[in-house]
Tab-separated table of C-alpha atoms and ligand atoms in Angstrom:
chain	number	residue	atom	x	y	z
A	1	MET	CA	-0.704	-16.269	-20.341
A	2	LYS	CA	-0.151	-12.547	-20.401
A	3	THR	CA	-1.660	-12.165	-23.886
A	4	LEU	CA	-4.652	-14.180	-22.707
A	5	LEU	CA	-5.270	-11.712	-19.905
A	6	ARG	CA	-4.881	-8.646	-22.098
A	7	PRO	CA	-8.135	-6.915	-23.158
A	8	VAL	CA	-9.112	-7.436	-26.793
A	9	PRO	CA	-10.063	-4.399	-28.932
A	10	ILE	CA	-13.595	-4.870	-30.234
A	11	GLY	CA	-14.163	-1.594	-32.004
A	12	ARG	CA	-14.001	2.175	-32.126
A	13	PHE	CA	-16.837	4.622	-31.713
A	14	ARG	CA	-16.297	8.324	-32.487
A	15	GLY	CA	-12.609	8.027	-31.705
A	16	VAL	CA	-13.149	6.013	-28.510
A	17	THR	CA	-11.480	2.590	-28.424
A	18	VAL	CA	-13.663	-0.153	-26.945
A	19	VAL	CA	-11.948	-3.218	-25.491
A	20	ALA	CA	-13.289	-6.351	-23.837
A	21	HIS	CA	-11.570	-8.313	-21.117
A	22	TRP	CA	-11.982	-12.096	-21.341
A	23	SER	CA	-13.949	-11.994	-18.069
A	24	ALA	CA	-16.730	-10.090	-19.908
A	25	LEU	CA	-17.387	-13.380	-21.708
A	26	MET	CA	-18.002	-14.997	-18.321
A	27	THR	CA	-20.625	-12.355	-17.588
A	28	VAL	CA	-22.322	-13.043	-20.939
A	29	LEU	CA	-22.341	-16.796	-20.217
A	30	LEU	CA	-23.558	-16.358	-16.648
A	31	VAL	CA	-26.422	-14.057	-17.671
A	32	THR	CA	-27.336	-16.391	-20.565
A	33	TRP	CA	-27.351	-19.327	-18.142
A	34	VAL	CA	-29.616	-17.626	-15.598
A	35	LEU	CA	-32.047	-16.429	-18.297
A	36	THR	CA	-32.145	-19.789	-20.113
A	37	PHE	CA	-32.638	-22.012	-17.083
A	38	SER	CA	-34.309	-19.884	-14.416
A	39	PHE	CA	-36.045	-16.876	-15.903
A	40	LEU	CA	-37.453	-17.665	-19.362
A	41	PRO	CA	-38.927	-21.159	-18.655
A	42	VAL	CA	-40.880	-19.657	-15.733
A	43	ILE	CA	-42.160	-16.527	-17.520
A	44	ALA	CA	-42.790	-18.156	-20.934
A	45	PRO	CA	-43.261	-21.900	-20.306
A	46	GLY	CA	-43.695	-24.692	-22.850
A	47	ARG	CA	-40.947	-23.888	-25.397
A	48	SER	CA	-38.044	-26.027	-26.551
A	49	PRO	CA	-34.624	-25.700	-24.834
A	50	THR	CA	-33.102	-24.303	-28.063
A	51	VAL	CA	-35.590	-21.445	-28.052
A	52	TYR	CA	-34.651	-20.577	-24.469
A	53	TRP	CA	-30.950	-20.749	-25.300
A	54	VAL	CA	-31.295	-18.400	-28.277
A	55	ALA	CA	-33.522	-15.941	-26.403
A	56	GLY	CA	-31.184	-16.080	-23.359
A	57	ALA	CA	-28.069	-15.455	-25.428
A	58	LEU	CA	-29.633	-12.586	-27.405
A	59	THR	CA	-30.853	-10.927	-24.203
A	60	SER	CA	-27.438	-11.348	-22.593
A	61	VAL	CA	-25.730	-9.670	-25.555
A	62	ALA	CA	-28.320	-6.865	-25.472
A	63	PHE	CA	-27.522	-6.461	-21.770
A	64	MET	CA	-23.801	-6.042	-22.543
A	65	LEU	CA	-24.702	-3.520	-25.262
A	66	SER	CA	-26.704	-1.529	-22.713
A	67	LEU	CA	-23.637	-1.490	-20.421
A	68	LEU	CA	-21.555	-0.309	-23.355
A	69	LEU	CA	-24.075	2.447	-24.051
A	70	HIS	CA	-23.758	3.566	-20.411
A	71	GLU	CA	-19.960	3.789	-20.675
A	72	LEU	CA	-19.973	5.426	-24.106
A	73	SER	CA	-22.240	8.166	-22.761
A	74	HIS	CA	-19.567	8.934	-20.103
A	75	ALA	CA	-16.883	8.901	-22.799
A	76	LEU	CA	-18.702	11.084	-25.323
A	77	THR	CA	-19.721	13.635	-22.676
A	78	ALA	CA	-16.094	13.782	-21.501
A	79	GLN	CA	-14.935	14.414	-25.070
A	80	ARG	CA	-17.408	17.305	-25.321
A	81	PHE	CA	-15.545	18.940	-22.406
A	82	GLY	CA	-12.167	18.292	-24.027
A	83	ILE	CA	-11.254	15.490	-21.596
A	84	GLU	CA	-9.132	12.833	-23.275
A	85	VAL	CA	-10.729	9.371	-23.180
A	86	LYS	CA	-8.225	6.529	-23.172
A	87	ARG	CA	-10.659	3.685	-23.665
A	88	VAL	CA	-13.903	2.056	-22.666
A	89	SER	CA	-13.638	-1.498	-21.409
A	90	LEU	CA	-16.059	-4.285	-20.604
A	91	TRP	CA	-15.200	-6.846	-17.952
A	92	LEU	CA	-16.634	-9.147	-15.300
A	93	LEU	CA	-18.319	-6.469	-13.197
A	94	GLY	CA	-19.631	-4.386	-16.087
A	95	GLY	CA	-17.921	-1.510	-17.848
A	96	ALA	CA	-15.336	1.163	-17.147
A	97	THR	CA	-14.203	4.340	-18.885
A	98	GLU	CA	-10.596	5.469	-18.481
A	99	PHE	CA	-9.872	9.162	-18.789
A	100	GLY	CA	-6.520	10.719	-19.675
A	101	ALA	CA	-7.110	13.791	-17.532
A	102	LEU	CA	-9.191	15.095	-14.660
A	103	PRO	CA	-12.336	17.090	-15.534
A	104	PRO	CA	-11.562	20.811	-15.890
A	105	THR	CA	-14.585	22.113	-13.956
A	106	PRO	CA	-17.114	20.821	-11.384
A	107	ARG	CA	-19.799	21.181	-14.069
A	108	ALA	CA	-17.884	18.912	-16.453
A	109	ASP	CA	-17.255	16.434	-13.623
A	110	LEU	CA	-20.962	16.354	-12.751
A	111	LEU	CA	-22.255	15.990	-16.312
A	112	VAL	CA	-19.733	13.293	-17.281
A	113	ALA	CA	-20.701	11.311	-14.153
A	114	ALA	CA	-24.460	11.782	-14.584
A	115	ALA	CA	-24.442	10.819	-18.277
A	116	GLY	CA	-24.054	7.087	-17.498
A	117	PRO	CA	-26.960	6.601	-15.070
A	118	GLY	CA	-29.022	8.977	-17.248
A	119	THR	CA	-28.455	6.691	-20.233
A	120	SER	CA	-29.284	3.577	-18.190
A	121	VAL	CA	-32.558	5.174	-17.038
A	122	ALA	CA	-33.375	6.103	-20.652
A	123	THR	CA	-32.577	2.538	-21.812
A	124	GLY	CA	-34.696	1.133	-18.985
A	125	VAL	CA	-37.659	3.357	-19.797
A	126	ALA	CA	-37.410	2.663	-23.552
A	127	THR	CA	-37.234	-1.140	-23.184
A	128	GLY	CA	-39.969	-1.010	-20.512
A	129	LEU	CA	-42.268	0.935	-22.831
A	130	ALA	CA	-41.509	-1.439	-25.704
A	131	ALA	CA	-42.303	-4.432	-23.462
A	132	THR	CA	-45.566	-2.917	-22.266
A	133	THR	CA	-46.664	-1.981	-25.799
A	134	LEU	CA	-45.902	-5.469	-27.098
A	135	ASP	CA	-47.658	-7.010	-24.140
A	136	VAL	CA	-50.964	-5.146	-24.666
A	137	THR	CA	-50.851	-5.770	-28.436
A	138	GLY	CA	-50.485	-9.511	-27.885
A	139	GLY	CA	-46.730	-9.917	-28.460
A	140	SER	CA	-44.980	-13.168	-27.584
A	141	ALA	CA	-43.998	-13.590	-23.940
A	142	LEU	CA	-40.608	-14.698	-25.209
A	143	VAL	CA	-39.982	-11.131	-26.475
A	144	VAL	CA	-41.884	-9.224	-23.799
A	145	ALA	CA	-40.117	-10.927	-20.874
A	146	PRO	CA	-36.514	-10.253	-22.023
A	147	LEU	CA	-37.416	-6.617	-22.783
A	148	MET	CA	-38.951	-6.227	-19.321
A	149	TRP	CA	-35.890	-7.890	-17.779
A	150	LEU	CA	-33.595	-5.445	-19.624
A	151	ALA	CA	-35.750	-2.538	-18.399
A	152	ILE	CA	-35.554	-3.578	-14.743
A	153	VAL	CA	-31.848	-4.432	-14.876
A	154	ASN	CA	-30.974	-1.084	-16.488
A	155	LEU	CA	-32.968	0.818	-13.869
A	156	LEU	CA	-31.180	-1.161	-11.129
A	157	ILE	CA	-27.809	-0.399	-12.740
A	158	ALA	CA	-28.652	3.312	-12.721
A	159	LEU	CA	-29.722	3.101	-9.082
A	160	PHE	CA	-26.614	1.197	-7.960
A	161	ASN	CA	-24.312	3.553	-9.841
A	162	LEU	CA	-25.925	6.546	-8.151
A	163	VAL	CA	-24.859	5.387	-4.665
A	164	PRO	CA	-22.783	8.388	-3.525
A	165	ALA	CA	-19.478	6.523	-3.166
A	166	ALA	CA	-16.318	6.412	-5.311
A	167	PRO	CA	-15.594	4.894	-7.792
A	168	LEU	CA	-19.310	4.728	-8.662
A	169	ASP	CA	-20.894	7.511	-10.720
A	170	GLY	CA	-22.675	8.779	-7.595
A	171	GLY	CA	-19.256	9.227	-5.959
A	172	ARG	CA	-18.214	11.447	-8.850
A	173	VAL	CA	-21.416	13.445	-8.454
A	174	VAL	CA	-20.519	13.998	-4.780
A	175	ARG	CA	-16.961	14.947	-5.763
A	176	ALA	CA	-18.304	17.491	-8.269
A	177	ILE	CA	-20.741	19.024	-5.770
A	178	VAL	CA	-18.130	19.347	-2.972
A	179	TRP	CA	-15.682	20.786	-5.501
A	180	TRP	CA	-18.310	23.275	-6.699
A	181	ARG	CA	-19.281	24.339	-3.145
A	182	THR	CA	-15.735	24.604	-1.720
A	183	GLY	CA	-13.627	25.280	-4.815
A	184	ASP	CA	-11.377	22.433	-3.667
A	185	GLN	CA	-11.193	19.498	-6.068
A	186	LEU	CA	-9.071	17.379	-3.738
A	187	ARG	CA	-11.566	17.816	-0.925
A	188	GLY	CA	-14.297	16.449	-3.191
A	189	GLU	CA	-11.976	13.579	-4.032
A	190	ARG	CA	-11.415	12.866	-0.333
A	191	VAL	CA	-15.112	12.886	0.600
A	192	SER	CA	-16.122	10.524	-2.218
A	193	ALA	CA	-13.156	8.193	-1.535
A	194	VAL	CA	-14.038	7.879	2.160
A	195	ALA	CA	-17.674	7.182	1.206
A	196	GLY	CA	-16.388	4.581	-1.282
A	197	ARG	CA	-14.371	2.765	1.363
A	198	VAL	CA	-17.250	2.782	3.875
A	199	PHE	CA	-19.758	1.543	1.265
A	200	GLY	CA	-17.344	-1.079	-0.111
A	201	LEU	CA	-16.457	-2.470	3.311
A	202	GLY	CA	-20.149	-2.412	4.251
A	203	LEU	CA	-20.899	-4.655	1.256
A	204	VAL	CA	-18.027	-6.956	2.270
A	205	ALA	CA	-19.536	-7.249	5.774
A	206	VAL	CA	-23.071	-7.920	4.491
A	207	GLY	CA	-21.799	-10.383	1.858
A	208	THR	CA	-19.602	-12.452	4.159
A	209	GLY	CA	-22.193	-12.285	6.966
A	210	GLY	CA	-24.856	-13.574	4.577
A	211	ALA	CA	-22.567	-16.332	3.291
A	212	VAL	CA	-21.763	-17.465	6.812
A	213	ALA	CA	-25.519	-17.545	7.553
A	214	GLY	CA	-25.971	-19.919	4.622
A	215	ARG	CA	-26.715	-17.546	1.756
A	216	VAL	CA	-23.612	-18.348	-0.272
A	217	PRO	CA	-24.542	-16.310	-3.416
A	218	LEU	CA	-24.207	-13.187	-1.243
A	219	LEU	CA	-20.437	-13.724	-1.497
A	220	TRP	CA	-20.761	-11.847	-4.783
A	221	LEU	CA	-21.622	-8.729	-2.783
A	222	ALA	CA	-18.427	-9.159	-0.791
A	223	VAL	CA	-16.390	-9.424	-4.015
A	224	VAL	CA	-18.003	-6.281	-5.446
A	225	GLY	CA	-17.524	-4.474	-2.108
A	226	ALA	CA	-13.847	-5.399	-1.876
A	227	PHE	CA	-13.329	-4.187	-5.433
A	228	LEU	CA	-15.097	-0.879	-4.723
A	229	ALA	CA	-13.187	-0.241	-1.471
A	230	PHE	CA	-9.845	-0.995	-3.113
A	231	TYR	CA	-10.596	1.041	-6.207
A	232	ALA	CA	-11.859	4.039	-4.210
A	233	SER	CA	-8.455	4.315	-2.521
A	234	ALA	CA	-6.421	3.594	-5.652
A	235	GLU	CA	-8.328	6.152	-7.684
A	236	ARG	CA	-7.873	8.781	-5.026
A	237	SER	CA	-4.095	8.405	-4.838
A	238	SER	CA	-3.703	8.398	-8.606
A	239	ASN	CA	-5.933	11.471	-8.947
A	240	GLN	CA	-4.003	13.173	-6.159
A	241	LEU	CA	-0.766	12.571	-8.025
A	242	ARG	CA	-2.356	13.840	-11.227
A	243	HIS	CA	-3.558	16.928	-9.428
A	244	GLN	CA	-0.164	17.633	-7.906
A	245	LEU	CA	1.790	17.079	-11.089
A	246	GLN	CA	-0.569	18.841	-13.470
A	247	ASP	CA	1.445	21.116	-15.804
A	248	VAL	CA	4.818	20.048	-14.326
A	249	LEU	CA	7.429	19.495	-17.055
A	250	VAL	CA	10.267	16.975	-16.903
A	251	GLN	CA	12.925	19.722	-17.064
A	252	GLU	CA	11.547	21.344	-13.913
A	253	VAL	CA	12.081	18.270	-11.744
A	254	MET	CA	14.789	16.178	-13.456
A	255	THR	CA	18.330	15.878	-12.117
A	256	PRO	CA	20.332	17.945	-14.624
A	257	ASP	CA	23.829	17.029	-15.832
A	258	PRO	CA	24.045	13.695	-14.005
A	259	PRO	CA	27.292	11.708	-13.896
A	260	VAL	CA	27.259	9.396	-16.922
A	261	ALA	CA	28.675	5.963	-17.668
A	262	PRO	CA	30.739	6.049	-20.902
A	263	GLY	CA	29.500	3.125	-23.003
A	264	TRP	CA	32.951	2.407	-24.455
A	265	TRP	CA	34.525	1.838	-21.010
A	266	THR	CA	34.821	-1.646	-19.584
A	267	ALA	CA	32.627	-2.700	-16.697
A	268	GLU	CA	35.734	-2.982	-14.525
A	269	ASP	CA	36.931	0.568	-15.256
A	270	LEU	CA	33.479	1.941	-14.557
A	271	LEU	CA	33.163	0.091	-11.235
A	272	ARG	CA	36.571	1.357	-10.129
A	273	TYR	CA	35.618	4.910	-11.085
A	274	LEU	CA	32.231	4.658	-9.339
A	275	ALA	CA	33.914	3.739	-6.085
A	276	THR	CA	34.781	7.460	-5.855
A	277	ASP	CA	31.115	8.566	-6.193
A	278	ARG	CA	29.050	6.564	-3.762
A	279	HIS	CA	25.859	8.595	-3.965
A	280	ARG	CA	24.193	6.937	-6.936
A	281	ARG	CA	23.154	3.455	-7.957
A	282	VAL	CA	21.963	3.860	-11.541
A	283	PHE	CA	23.656	5.773	-14.362
A	284	PRO	CA	22.730	6.749	-17.907
A	285	VAL	CA	25.070	5.127	-20.437
A	286	VAL	CA	26.212	7.381	-23.294
A	287	ALA	CA	27.968	6.856	-26.637
A	288	PRO	CA	31.066	8.981	-27.523
A	289	ASP	CA	28.789	11.502	-29.284
A	290	GLY	CA	26.652	11.932	-26.149
A	291	THR	CA	23.566	9.966	-27.242
A	292	PRO	CA	22.062	7.781	-24.503
A	293	GLU	CA	22.406	4.006	-24.843
A	294	GLY	CA	20.327	2.958	-21.826
A	295	VAL	CA	21.072	2.763	-18.133
A	296	VAL	CA	23.255	0.572	-15.939
A	297	SER	CA	23.223	-0.051	-12.194
A	298	ILE	CA	26.080	-0.955	-9.890
A	299	SER	CA	24.537	-4.340	-9.161
A	300	GLU	CA	24.320	-5.080	-12.882
A	301	LEU	CA	28.015	-4.198	-13.250
A	302	VAL	CA	28.927	-6.487	-10.360
A	303	GLN	CA	27.057	-9.419	-11.938
A	304	VAL	CA	29.100	-9.299	-15.188
A	305	PRO	CA	31.384	-12.408	-15.251
A	306	ASP	CA	34.202	-10.997	-17.387
A	307	ARG	CA	34.293	-7.381	-16.261
A	308	ALA	CA	37.692	-6.589	-17.752
A	309	HIS	CA	36.547	-7.410	-21.294
A	310	THR	CA	32.883	-6.365	-21.260
A	311	LYS	CA	31.957	-2.953	-22.570
A	312	VAL	CA	29.411	-0.970	-20.567
A	313	SER	CA	27.289	-0.367	-23.706
A	314	ASP	CA	26.892	-4.160	-24.073
A	315	ILE	CA	25.211	-4.496	-20.695
A	316	ALA	CA	23.259	-1.227	-20.785
A	317	ARG	CA	19.568	-1.807	-20.072
A	318	ASP	CA	17.151	-0.437	-22.667
A	319	VAL	CA	14.803	2.133	-21.122
A	320	PRO	CA	12.427	4.662	-22.682
A	321	VAL	CA	13.957	8.065	-23.403
A	322	VAL	CA	11.932	11.167	-22.569
A	323	GLN	CA	12.068	14.786	-23.724
A	324	ALA	CA	12.833	17.695	-21.395
A	325	ASP	CA	9.658	19.553	-22.395
A	326	GLU	CA	7.360	16.536	-21.910
A	327	SER	CA	4.895	16.605	-19.001
A	328	VAL	CA	5.790	14.410	-16.029
A	329	LEU	CA	2.301	12.875	-16.092
A	330	GLU	CA	2.774	11.778	-19.698
A	331	VAL	CA	6.101	10.223	-18.787
A	332	ILE	CA	4.583	8.287	-15.881
A	333	ALA	CA	1.838	6.986	-18.160
A	334	ARG	CA	4.233	6.128	-21.009
A	335	THR	CA	7.203	4.618	-19.161
A	336	SER	CA	7.181	2.122	-16.329
A	337	LEU	CA	9.043	4.536	-14.070
A	338	GLY	CA	8.861	3.204	-10.548
A	339	HIS	CA	7.772	-0.266	-11.734
A	340	GLY	CA	11.148	-1.769	-12.502
A	341	THR	CA	12.726	1.312	-14.058
A	342	ASP	CA	14.686	3.533	-11.665
A	343	ILE	CA	15.619	6.370	-14.011
A	344	VAL	CA	15.015	7.417	-17.604
A	345	PRO	CA	17.423	9.587	-19.631
A	346	VAL	CA	16.097	13.040	-20.543
A	347	LEU	CA	16.951	14.550	-23.924
A	348	ARG	CA	17.045	18.148	-25.046
A	349	ASP	CA	17.820	18.772	-28.740
A	350	GLY	CA	18.892	15.153	-29.092
A	351	ARG	CA	21.488	15.313	-26.318
A	352	LEU	CA	21.391	14.032	-22.752
A	353	ALA	CA	20.217	16.877	-20.513
A	354	GLY	CA	19.506	14.956	-17.312
A	355	VAL	CA	17.770	11.981	-15.779
A	356	LEU	CA	14.321	11.620	-14.283
A	357	GLY	CA	14.021	9.206	-11.370
A	358	VAL	CA	11.301	7.991	-9.046
A	359	ASP	CA	12.717	10.245	-6.327
A	360	ASP	CA	12.477	13.305	-8.582
A	361	VAL	CA	8.783	12.606	-9.207
A	362	ALA	CA	8.100	11.972	-5.502
A	363	TRP	CA	9.916	15.210	-4.663
A	364	ALA	CA	7.842	17.152	-7.207
A	365	SER	CA	4.555	15.807	-5.904
A	366	GLU	CA	5.467	16.453	-2.264
A	367	ILE	CA	6.719	19.967	-2.936
A	368	SER	CA	3.582	20.787	-4.906
A	369	ARG	CA	1.507	19.501	-1.990
A	370	ALA	CA	3.480	21.638	0.468
A	371	VAL	CA	2.957	24.715	-1.715
A	372	ARG	CA	-0.766	23.993	-1.885
A	373	LEU	CA	-1.013	23.646	1.898
A	374	GLU	CA	0.887	26.909	2.327
A	375	GLU	CA	-1.487	28.646	-0.087
A	376	ARG	CA	-4.479	27.307	1.797
A	377	GLU	CA	-3.106	28.454	5.157
A	378	ALA	CA	-2.304	31.895	3.739
A	379	SER	CA	-5.797	32.402	2.295
B	401	ZN	ZN1	-21.108	4.873	-15.027
């Protein structure tokens, strides 16, 4: 089930990985369906069903390609500003570009955001011109109509994306402008996130209201609105964390020289020993030479049936190991710290130097926020 839900890589373009979620296929089918049964037979009547199917499918694929073009223009502009691009993905509601870092300047933020709608407008104008040219030179309606449809849809996509609300491109434009005017990136983030929630919830209200009044297809608006409102908040908190932990290294926030669980001890010995130190729940397990062998928690020790004959190293849980000079943001992205993993062992020169826990990261982000507030009050 999980592998079914995972996005499938479909290619690479100038170092950018492109993946497609299975739900993108639903979009292709839905668009094909609408074109084949509602649009094409009306605009270009009198053809066989096969012809409509083929034209519908080709237009639907071209539509997905135009979405991909939109996302790739975000990605390639970001790369020009040295912003790492994780991947571009296609899914049910269109496309998305994931970045590995926040834009370095308001200018970069603005241009990366504007590139997408700019490309959609260009695609719309180009396909519109092609349709018009073909139309006046006597081209088949079966080619003219899909081109015109692509033109209108791309212009609408540009328009929708320019609504000034996160996580839409227009929200990023607002973020960049507020950041540029005030010098405060987080303030820009806040303004666009609030706009995103208001816009998203507005769509939910219109969509459900319309559905209740009998216009059931308007439920789609509610789904899109709910997604936008949720994502506006999620993006803001993750960007806030990124902002607060930028340039923070593991060694600055880890707990150094933590009490360790010797892997060669029995579970029973360790439990008895731990009764004297009641302030921790999870411990790094080490081999006699000091190399980490995972982590173990008190509750895991308690669950062992034969504690007197079970070595701690045999029940140690495998967790990722991180380096002291790694950035905390990298560690959060790489490990599942906080999502099932309480602590990860930290190495320096191959030896255990400390542990990094969820609390350490929370502490770092809160302290950095306090320092920022202090700086703002002082200035
Ligand atoms: Zn976009």
